[in-house]
PDB file of C-alpha atoms in Angstrom:
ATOM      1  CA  UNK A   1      16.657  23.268 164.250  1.00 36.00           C
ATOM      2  CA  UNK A   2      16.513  21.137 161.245  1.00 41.00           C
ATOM      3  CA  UNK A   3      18.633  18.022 161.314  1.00 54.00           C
ATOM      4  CA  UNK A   4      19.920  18.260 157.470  1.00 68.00           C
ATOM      5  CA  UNK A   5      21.847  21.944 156.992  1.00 81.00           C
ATOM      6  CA  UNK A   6      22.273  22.254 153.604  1.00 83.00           C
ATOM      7  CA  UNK A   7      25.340  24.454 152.087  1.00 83.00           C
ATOM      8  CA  UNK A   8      25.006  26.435 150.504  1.00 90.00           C
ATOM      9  CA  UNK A   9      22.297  28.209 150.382  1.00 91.00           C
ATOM     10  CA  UNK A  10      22.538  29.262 146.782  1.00 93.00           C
ATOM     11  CA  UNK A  11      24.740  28.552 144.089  1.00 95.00           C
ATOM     12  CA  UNK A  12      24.855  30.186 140.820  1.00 96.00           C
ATOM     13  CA  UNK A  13      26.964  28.320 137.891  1.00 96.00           C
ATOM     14  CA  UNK A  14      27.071  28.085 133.905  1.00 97.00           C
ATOM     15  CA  UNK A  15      25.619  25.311 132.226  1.00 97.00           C
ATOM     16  CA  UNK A  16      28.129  22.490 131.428  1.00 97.00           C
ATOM     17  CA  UNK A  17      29.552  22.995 135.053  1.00 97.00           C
ATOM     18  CA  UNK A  18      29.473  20.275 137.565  1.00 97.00           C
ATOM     19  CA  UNK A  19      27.390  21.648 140.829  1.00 97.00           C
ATOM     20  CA  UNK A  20      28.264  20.568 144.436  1.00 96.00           C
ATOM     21  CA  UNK A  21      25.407  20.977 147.307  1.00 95.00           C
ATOM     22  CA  UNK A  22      26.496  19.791 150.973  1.00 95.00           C
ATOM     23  CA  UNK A  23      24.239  18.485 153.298  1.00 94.00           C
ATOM     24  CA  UNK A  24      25.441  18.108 157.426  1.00 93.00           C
ATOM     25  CA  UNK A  25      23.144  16.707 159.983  1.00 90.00           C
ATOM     26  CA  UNK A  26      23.744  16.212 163.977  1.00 86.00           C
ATOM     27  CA  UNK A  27      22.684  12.738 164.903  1.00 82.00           C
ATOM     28  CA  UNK A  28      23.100   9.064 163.665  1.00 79.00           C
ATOM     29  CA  UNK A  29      21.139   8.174 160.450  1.00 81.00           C
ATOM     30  CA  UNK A  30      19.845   5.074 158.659  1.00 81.00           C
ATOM     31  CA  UNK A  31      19.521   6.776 155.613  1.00 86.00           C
ATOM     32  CA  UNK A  32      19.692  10.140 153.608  1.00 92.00           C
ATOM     33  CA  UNK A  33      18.060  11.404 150.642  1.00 94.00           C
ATOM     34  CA  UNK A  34      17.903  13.911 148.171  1.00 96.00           C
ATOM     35  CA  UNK A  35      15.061  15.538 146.524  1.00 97.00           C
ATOM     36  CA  UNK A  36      14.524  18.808 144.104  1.00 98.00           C
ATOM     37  CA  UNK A  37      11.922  21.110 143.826  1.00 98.00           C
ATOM     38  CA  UNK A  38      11.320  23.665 140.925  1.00 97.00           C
ATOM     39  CA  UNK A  39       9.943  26.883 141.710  1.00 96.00           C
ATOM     40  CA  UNK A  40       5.797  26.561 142.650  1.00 94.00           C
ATOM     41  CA  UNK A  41       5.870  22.641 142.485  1.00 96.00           C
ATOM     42  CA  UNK A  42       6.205  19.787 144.573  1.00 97.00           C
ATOM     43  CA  UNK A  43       9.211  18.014 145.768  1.00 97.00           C
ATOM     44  CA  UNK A  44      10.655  15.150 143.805  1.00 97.00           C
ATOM     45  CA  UNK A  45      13.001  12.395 145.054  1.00 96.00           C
ATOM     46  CA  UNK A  46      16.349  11.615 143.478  1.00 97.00           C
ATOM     47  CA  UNK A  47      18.048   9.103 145.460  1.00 95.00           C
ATOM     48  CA  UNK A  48      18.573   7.552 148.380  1.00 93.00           C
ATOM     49  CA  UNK A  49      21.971   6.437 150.444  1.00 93.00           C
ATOM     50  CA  UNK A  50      21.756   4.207 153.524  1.00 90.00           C
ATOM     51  CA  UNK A  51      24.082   4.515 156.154  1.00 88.00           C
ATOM     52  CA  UNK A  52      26.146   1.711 155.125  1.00 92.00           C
ATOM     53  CA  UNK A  53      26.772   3.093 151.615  1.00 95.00           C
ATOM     54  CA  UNK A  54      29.459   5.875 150.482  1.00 96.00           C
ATOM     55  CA  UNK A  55      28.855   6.488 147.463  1.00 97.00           C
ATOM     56  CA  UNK A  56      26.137   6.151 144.924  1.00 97.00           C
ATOM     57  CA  UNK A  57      24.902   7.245 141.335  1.00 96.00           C
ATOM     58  CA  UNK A  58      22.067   8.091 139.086  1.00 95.00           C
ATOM     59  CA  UNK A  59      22.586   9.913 135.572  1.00 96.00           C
ATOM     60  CA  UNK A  60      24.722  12.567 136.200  1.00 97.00           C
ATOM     61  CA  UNK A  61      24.153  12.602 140.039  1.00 97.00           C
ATOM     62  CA  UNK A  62      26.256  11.904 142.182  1.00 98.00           C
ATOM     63  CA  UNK A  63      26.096  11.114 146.003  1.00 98.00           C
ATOM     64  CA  UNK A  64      28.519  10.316 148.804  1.00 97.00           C
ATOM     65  CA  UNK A  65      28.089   9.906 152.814  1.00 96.00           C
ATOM     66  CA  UNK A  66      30.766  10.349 155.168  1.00 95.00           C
ATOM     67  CA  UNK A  67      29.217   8.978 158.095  1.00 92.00           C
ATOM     68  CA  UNK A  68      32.167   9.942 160.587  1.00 93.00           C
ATOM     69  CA  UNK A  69      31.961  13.686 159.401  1.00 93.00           C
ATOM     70  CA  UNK A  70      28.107  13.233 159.266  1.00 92.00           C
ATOM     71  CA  UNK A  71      27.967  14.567 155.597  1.00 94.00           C
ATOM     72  CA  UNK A  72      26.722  14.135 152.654  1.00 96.00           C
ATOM     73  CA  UNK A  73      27.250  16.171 148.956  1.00 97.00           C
ATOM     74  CA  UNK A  74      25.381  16.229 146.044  1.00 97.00           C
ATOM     75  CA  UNK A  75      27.231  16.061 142.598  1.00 98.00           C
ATOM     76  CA  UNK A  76      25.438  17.518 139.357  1.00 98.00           C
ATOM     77  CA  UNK A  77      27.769  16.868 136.417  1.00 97.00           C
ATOM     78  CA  UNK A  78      27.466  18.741 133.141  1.00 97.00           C
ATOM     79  CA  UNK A  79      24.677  21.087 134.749  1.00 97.00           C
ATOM     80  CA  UNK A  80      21.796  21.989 132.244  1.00 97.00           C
ATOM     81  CA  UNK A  81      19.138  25.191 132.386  1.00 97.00           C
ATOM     82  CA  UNK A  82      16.863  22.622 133.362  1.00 97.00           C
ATOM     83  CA  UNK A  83      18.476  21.674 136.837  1.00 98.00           C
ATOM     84  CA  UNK A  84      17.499  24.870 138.046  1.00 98.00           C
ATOM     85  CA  UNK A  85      15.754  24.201 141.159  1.00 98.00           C
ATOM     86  CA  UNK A  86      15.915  24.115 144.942  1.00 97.00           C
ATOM     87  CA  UNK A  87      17.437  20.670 146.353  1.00 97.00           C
ATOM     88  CA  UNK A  88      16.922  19.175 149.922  1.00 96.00           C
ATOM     89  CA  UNK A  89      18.546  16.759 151.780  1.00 95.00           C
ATOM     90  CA  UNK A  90      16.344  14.805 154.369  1.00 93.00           C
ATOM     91  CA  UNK A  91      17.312  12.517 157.328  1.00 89.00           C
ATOM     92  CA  UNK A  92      15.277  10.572 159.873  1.00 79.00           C
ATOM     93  CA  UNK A  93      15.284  11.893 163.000  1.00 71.00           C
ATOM     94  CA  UNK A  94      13.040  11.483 166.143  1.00 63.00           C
ATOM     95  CA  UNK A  95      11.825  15.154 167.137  1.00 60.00           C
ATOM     96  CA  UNK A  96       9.817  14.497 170.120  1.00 63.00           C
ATOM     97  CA  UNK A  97      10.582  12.584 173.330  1.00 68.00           C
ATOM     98  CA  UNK A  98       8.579   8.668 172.789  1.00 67.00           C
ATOM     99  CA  UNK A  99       8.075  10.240 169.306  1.00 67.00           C
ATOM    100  CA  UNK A 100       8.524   8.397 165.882  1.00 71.00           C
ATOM    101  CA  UNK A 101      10.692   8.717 163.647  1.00 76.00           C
ATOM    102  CA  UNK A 102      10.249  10.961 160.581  1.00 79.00           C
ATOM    103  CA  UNK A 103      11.997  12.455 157.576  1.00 85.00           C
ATOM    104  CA  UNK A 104      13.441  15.815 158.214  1.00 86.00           C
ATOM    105  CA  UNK A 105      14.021  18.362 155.412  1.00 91.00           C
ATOM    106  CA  UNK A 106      16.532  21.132 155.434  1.00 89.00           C
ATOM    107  CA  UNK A 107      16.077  24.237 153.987  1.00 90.00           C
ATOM    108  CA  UNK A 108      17.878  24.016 150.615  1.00 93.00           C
ATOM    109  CA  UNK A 109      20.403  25.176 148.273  1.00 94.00           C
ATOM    110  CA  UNK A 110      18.742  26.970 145.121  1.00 96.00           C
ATOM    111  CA  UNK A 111      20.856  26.055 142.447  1.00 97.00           C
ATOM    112  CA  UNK A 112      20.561  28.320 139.274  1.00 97.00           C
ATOM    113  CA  UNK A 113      21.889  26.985 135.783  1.00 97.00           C
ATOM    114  CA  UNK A 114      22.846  30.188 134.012  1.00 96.00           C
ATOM    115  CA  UNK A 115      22.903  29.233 130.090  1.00 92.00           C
TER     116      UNK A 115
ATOM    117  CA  UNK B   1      -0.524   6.237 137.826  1.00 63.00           C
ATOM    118  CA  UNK B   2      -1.748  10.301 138.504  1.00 83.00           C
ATOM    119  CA  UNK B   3       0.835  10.873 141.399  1.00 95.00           C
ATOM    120  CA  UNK B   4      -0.635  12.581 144.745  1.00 98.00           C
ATOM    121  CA  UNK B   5      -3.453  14.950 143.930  1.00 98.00           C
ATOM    122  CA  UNK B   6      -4.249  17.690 146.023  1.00 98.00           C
ATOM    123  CA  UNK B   7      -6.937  20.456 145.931  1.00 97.00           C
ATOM    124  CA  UNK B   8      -7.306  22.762 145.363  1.00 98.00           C
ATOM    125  CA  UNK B   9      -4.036  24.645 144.358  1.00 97.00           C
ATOM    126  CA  UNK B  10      -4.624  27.960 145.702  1.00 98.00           C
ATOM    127  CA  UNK B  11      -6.866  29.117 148.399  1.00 97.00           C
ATOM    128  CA  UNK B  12      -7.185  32.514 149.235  1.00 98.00           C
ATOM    129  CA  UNK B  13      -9.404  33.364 152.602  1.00 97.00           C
ATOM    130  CA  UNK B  14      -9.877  35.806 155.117  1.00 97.00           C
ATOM    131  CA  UNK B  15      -8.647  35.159 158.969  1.00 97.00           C
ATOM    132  CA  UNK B  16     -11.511  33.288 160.428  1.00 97.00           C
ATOM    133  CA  UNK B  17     -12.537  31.166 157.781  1.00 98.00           C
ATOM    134  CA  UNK B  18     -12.253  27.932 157.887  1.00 98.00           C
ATOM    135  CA  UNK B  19      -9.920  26.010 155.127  1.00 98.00           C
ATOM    136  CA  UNK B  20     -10.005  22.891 153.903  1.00 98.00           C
ATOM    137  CA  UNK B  21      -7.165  21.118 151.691  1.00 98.00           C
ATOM    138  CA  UNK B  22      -7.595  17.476 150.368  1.00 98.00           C
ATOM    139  CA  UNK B  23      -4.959  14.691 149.133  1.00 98.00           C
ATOM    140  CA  UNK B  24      -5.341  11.885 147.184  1.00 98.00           C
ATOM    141  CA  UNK B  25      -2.456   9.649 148.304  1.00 97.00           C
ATOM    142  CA  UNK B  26      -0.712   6.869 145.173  1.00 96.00           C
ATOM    143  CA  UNK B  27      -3.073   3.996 145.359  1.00 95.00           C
ATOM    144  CA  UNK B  28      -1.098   1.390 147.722  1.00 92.00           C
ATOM    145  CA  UNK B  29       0.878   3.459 149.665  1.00 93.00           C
ATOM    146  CA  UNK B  30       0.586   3.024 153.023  1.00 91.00           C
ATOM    147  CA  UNK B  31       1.617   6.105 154.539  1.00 93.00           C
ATOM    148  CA  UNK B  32       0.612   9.978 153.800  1.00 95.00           C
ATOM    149  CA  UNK B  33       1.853  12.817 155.768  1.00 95.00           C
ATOM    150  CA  UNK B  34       0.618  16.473 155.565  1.00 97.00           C
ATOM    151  CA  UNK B  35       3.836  19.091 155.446  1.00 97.00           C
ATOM    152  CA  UNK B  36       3.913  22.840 155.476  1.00 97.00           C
ATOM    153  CA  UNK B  37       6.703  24.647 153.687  1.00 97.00           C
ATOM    154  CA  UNK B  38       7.160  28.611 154.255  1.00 95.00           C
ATOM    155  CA  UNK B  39      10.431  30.645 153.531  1.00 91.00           C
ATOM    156  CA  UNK B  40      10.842  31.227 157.166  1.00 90.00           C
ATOM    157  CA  UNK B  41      10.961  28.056 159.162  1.00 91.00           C
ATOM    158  CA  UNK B  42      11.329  25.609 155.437  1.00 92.00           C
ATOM    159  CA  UNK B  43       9.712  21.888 155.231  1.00 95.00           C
ATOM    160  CA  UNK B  44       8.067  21.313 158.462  1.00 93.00           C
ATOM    161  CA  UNK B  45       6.353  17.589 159.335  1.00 93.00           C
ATOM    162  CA  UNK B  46       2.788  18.132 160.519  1.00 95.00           C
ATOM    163  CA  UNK B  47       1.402  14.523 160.955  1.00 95.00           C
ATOM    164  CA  UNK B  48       1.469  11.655 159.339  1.00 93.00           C
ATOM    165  CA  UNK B  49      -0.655   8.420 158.577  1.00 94.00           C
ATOM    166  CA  UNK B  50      -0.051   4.646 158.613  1.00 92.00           C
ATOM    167  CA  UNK B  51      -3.203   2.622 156.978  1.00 93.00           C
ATOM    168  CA  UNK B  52      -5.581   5.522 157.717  1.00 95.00           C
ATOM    169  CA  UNK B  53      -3.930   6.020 161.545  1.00 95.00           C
ATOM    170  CA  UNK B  54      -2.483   9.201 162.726  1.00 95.00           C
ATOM    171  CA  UNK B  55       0.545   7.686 164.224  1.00 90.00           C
ATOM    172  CA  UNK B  56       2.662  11.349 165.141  1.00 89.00           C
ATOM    173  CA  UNK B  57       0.568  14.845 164.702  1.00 92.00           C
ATOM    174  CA  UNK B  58       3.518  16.184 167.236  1.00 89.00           C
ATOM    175  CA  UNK B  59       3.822  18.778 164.258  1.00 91.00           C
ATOM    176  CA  UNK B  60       0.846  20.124 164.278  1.00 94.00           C
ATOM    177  CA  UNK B  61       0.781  23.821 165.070  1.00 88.00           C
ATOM    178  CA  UNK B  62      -2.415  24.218 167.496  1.00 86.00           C
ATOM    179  CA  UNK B  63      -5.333  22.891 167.955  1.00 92.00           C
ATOM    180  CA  UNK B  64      -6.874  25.019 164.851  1.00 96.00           C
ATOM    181  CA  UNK B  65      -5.299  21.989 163.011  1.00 97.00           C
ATOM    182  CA  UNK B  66      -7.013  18.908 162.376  1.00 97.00           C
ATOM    183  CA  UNK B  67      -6.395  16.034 160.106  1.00 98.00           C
ATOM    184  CA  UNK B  68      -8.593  12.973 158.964  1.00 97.00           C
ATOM    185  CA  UNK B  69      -8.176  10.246 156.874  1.00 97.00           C
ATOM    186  CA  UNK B  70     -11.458   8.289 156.797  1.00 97.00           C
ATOM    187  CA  UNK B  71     -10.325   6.457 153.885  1.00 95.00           C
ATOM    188  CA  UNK B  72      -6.822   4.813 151.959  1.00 94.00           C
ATOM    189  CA  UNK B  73      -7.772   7.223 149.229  1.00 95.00           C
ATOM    190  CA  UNK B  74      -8.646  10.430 150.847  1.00 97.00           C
ATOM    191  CA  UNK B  75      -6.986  12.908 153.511  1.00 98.00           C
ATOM    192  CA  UNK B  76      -7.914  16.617 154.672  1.00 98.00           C
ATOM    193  CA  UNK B  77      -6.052  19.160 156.278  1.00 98.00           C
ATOM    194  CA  UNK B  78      -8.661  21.070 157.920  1.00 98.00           C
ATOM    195  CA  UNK B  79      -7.767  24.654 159.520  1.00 97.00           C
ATOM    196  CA  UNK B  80     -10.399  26.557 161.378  1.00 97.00           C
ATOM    197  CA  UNK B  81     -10.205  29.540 162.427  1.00 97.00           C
ATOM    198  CA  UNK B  82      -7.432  30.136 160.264  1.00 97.00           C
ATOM    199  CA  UNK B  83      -5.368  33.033 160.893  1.00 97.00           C
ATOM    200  CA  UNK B  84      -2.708  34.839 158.239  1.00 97.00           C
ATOM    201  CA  UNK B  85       0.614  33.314 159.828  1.00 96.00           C
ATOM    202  CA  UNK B  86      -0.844  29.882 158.494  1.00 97.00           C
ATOM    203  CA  UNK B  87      -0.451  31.117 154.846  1.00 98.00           C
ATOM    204  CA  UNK B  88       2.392  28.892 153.042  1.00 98.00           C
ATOM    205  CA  UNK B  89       2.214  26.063 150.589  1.00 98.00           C
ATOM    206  CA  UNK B  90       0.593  22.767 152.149  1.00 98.00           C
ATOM    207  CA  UNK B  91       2.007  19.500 150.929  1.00 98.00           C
ATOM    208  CA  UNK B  92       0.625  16.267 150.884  1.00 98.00           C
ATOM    209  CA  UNK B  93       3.409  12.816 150.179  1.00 96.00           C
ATOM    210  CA  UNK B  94       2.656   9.645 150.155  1.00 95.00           C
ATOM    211  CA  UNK B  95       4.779   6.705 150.839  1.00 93.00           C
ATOM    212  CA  UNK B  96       4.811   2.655 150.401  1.00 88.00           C
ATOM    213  CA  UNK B  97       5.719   0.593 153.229  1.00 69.00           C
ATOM    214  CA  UNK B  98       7.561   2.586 155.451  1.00 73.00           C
ATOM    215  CA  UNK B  99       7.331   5.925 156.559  1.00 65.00           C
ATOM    216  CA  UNK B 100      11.419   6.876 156.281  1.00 74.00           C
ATOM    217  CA  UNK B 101      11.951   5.805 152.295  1.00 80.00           C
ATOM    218  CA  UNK B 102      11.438   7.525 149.275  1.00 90.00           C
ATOM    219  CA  UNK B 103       8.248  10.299 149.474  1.00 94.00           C
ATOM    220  CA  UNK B 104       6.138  11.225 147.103  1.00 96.00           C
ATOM    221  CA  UNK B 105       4.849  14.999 146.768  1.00 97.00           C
ATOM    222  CA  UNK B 106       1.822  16.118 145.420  1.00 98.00           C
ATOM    223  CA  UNK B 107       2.055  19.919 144.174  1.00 97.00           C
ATOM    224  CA  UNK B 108       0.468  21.497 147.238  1.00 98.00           C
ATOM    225  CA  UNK B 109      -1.849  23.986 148.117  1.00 98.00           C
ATOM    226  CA  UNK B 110      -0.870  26.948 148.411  1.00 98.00           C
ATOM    227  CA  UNK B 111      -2.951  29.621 151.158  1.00 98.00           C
ATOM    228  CA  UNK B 112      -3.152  32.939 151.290  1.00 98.00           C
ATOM    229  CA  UNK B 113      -5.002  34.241 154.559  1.00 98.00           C
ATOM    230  CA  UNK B 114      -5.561  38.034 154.594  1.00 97.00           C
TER     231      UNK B 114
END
């Protein structure tokens, strides 16, 4: 199963409104990070919280980590037509027995920005 | 700098046929990795590369799957035979100086196997 579960799966707002994605995950984590992907294009990284951090910002994003509830959320303020896209949360995890570790993706929220 | 290139964008091929996908990782990064994304199973690690060394190719699917990077400029994702439940977009990131910070995506190749 993937280690980041991202909720929800879609979300569906008016521009101008703030937009909220969740992210769980199972194990211990050095860091977490967010990335979006529009529709047919790669993915692109927004920002990055290590395990000692809570809360952090960029623009109008917004991140916080609650390491105790394993948790993380995603904060778009004033949402615009042009968020619309697919976001990810990824945490390092090691998959296989003597294996590395890696980044993990979940599988998404697709967040549409209705104007 | 031109970000990861990959190539080609879309491949369409019959089962059997053998498919080749290529990445040009950012000049200086140390690390590339191949993923596969699909609606089904999402974002899936197949291997990845420190200085031109497969280091974890756990994620590769069978051995139909093979991977080189002869070069700090140049990787390919080779699949042969290839069969139609290997049809999904094929990413390519690279990374600089450790392989669990901030990735870089090309756009991926996207295959269609009939």
């Amino acid at each position: 199963s993937q280690q980041g579960e991202e909720d929800p799966q879609a979300l569906s707002i008016q521009e101008g409104e703030n937009a909220t994605m969740n992210c769980s995950y199972k194990t211990s984590i050095n860091n977490l990070q967010w990335y979006r992907q529009n529709s047919g294009r790669g993915l692109v990284h927004l920002i990055l919280i290590r395990s000692n951090e809570r809360e952090k910002h960029s623009g109008r994003l917004r991140v916080t980590l609650d390491t105790s509830k394993k948790s993380s959320s995603l904060l778009i303020t004033a949402s615009r037509a042009a968020d619309t896209a697919s976001y990810f949360c990824a945490t390092v995890r090691v998959l296989t027995q003597g294996g590395s570790e890696k980044l993990v993706f979940g599988k998404g929220t697709k967040l549409t920005v209705n104007p | 700098d031109a970000g990861v290139i990959q190539s080609p964008r879309h491949e369409v091929t019959e089962m059997g046929q053998e498919v080749t996908l290529r990445c040009k990782p950012i000049s200086g990064h140390d690390y590339l990795f191949w993923y596969r994304q699909t609606m089904m199973r999402g974002l899936e690690l197949l291997i990845y590369f420190n200085n031109n060394v497969p280091i974890d190719d756990s994620g590769m699917p069978e051995d139909r799957f093979s991977a080189k990077m002869p070069n700090a400029s140049f990787s390919t994702l080779k699949i042969q035979p290839s069969e139609p439940r290997d049809s999904a977009v094929y990413f390519c990131a690279s990374s600089f100086f450790r392989n669990t910070g901030e990735l870089f995506f090309g756009e991926g190749s996207r295959l269609t196997v009939l």
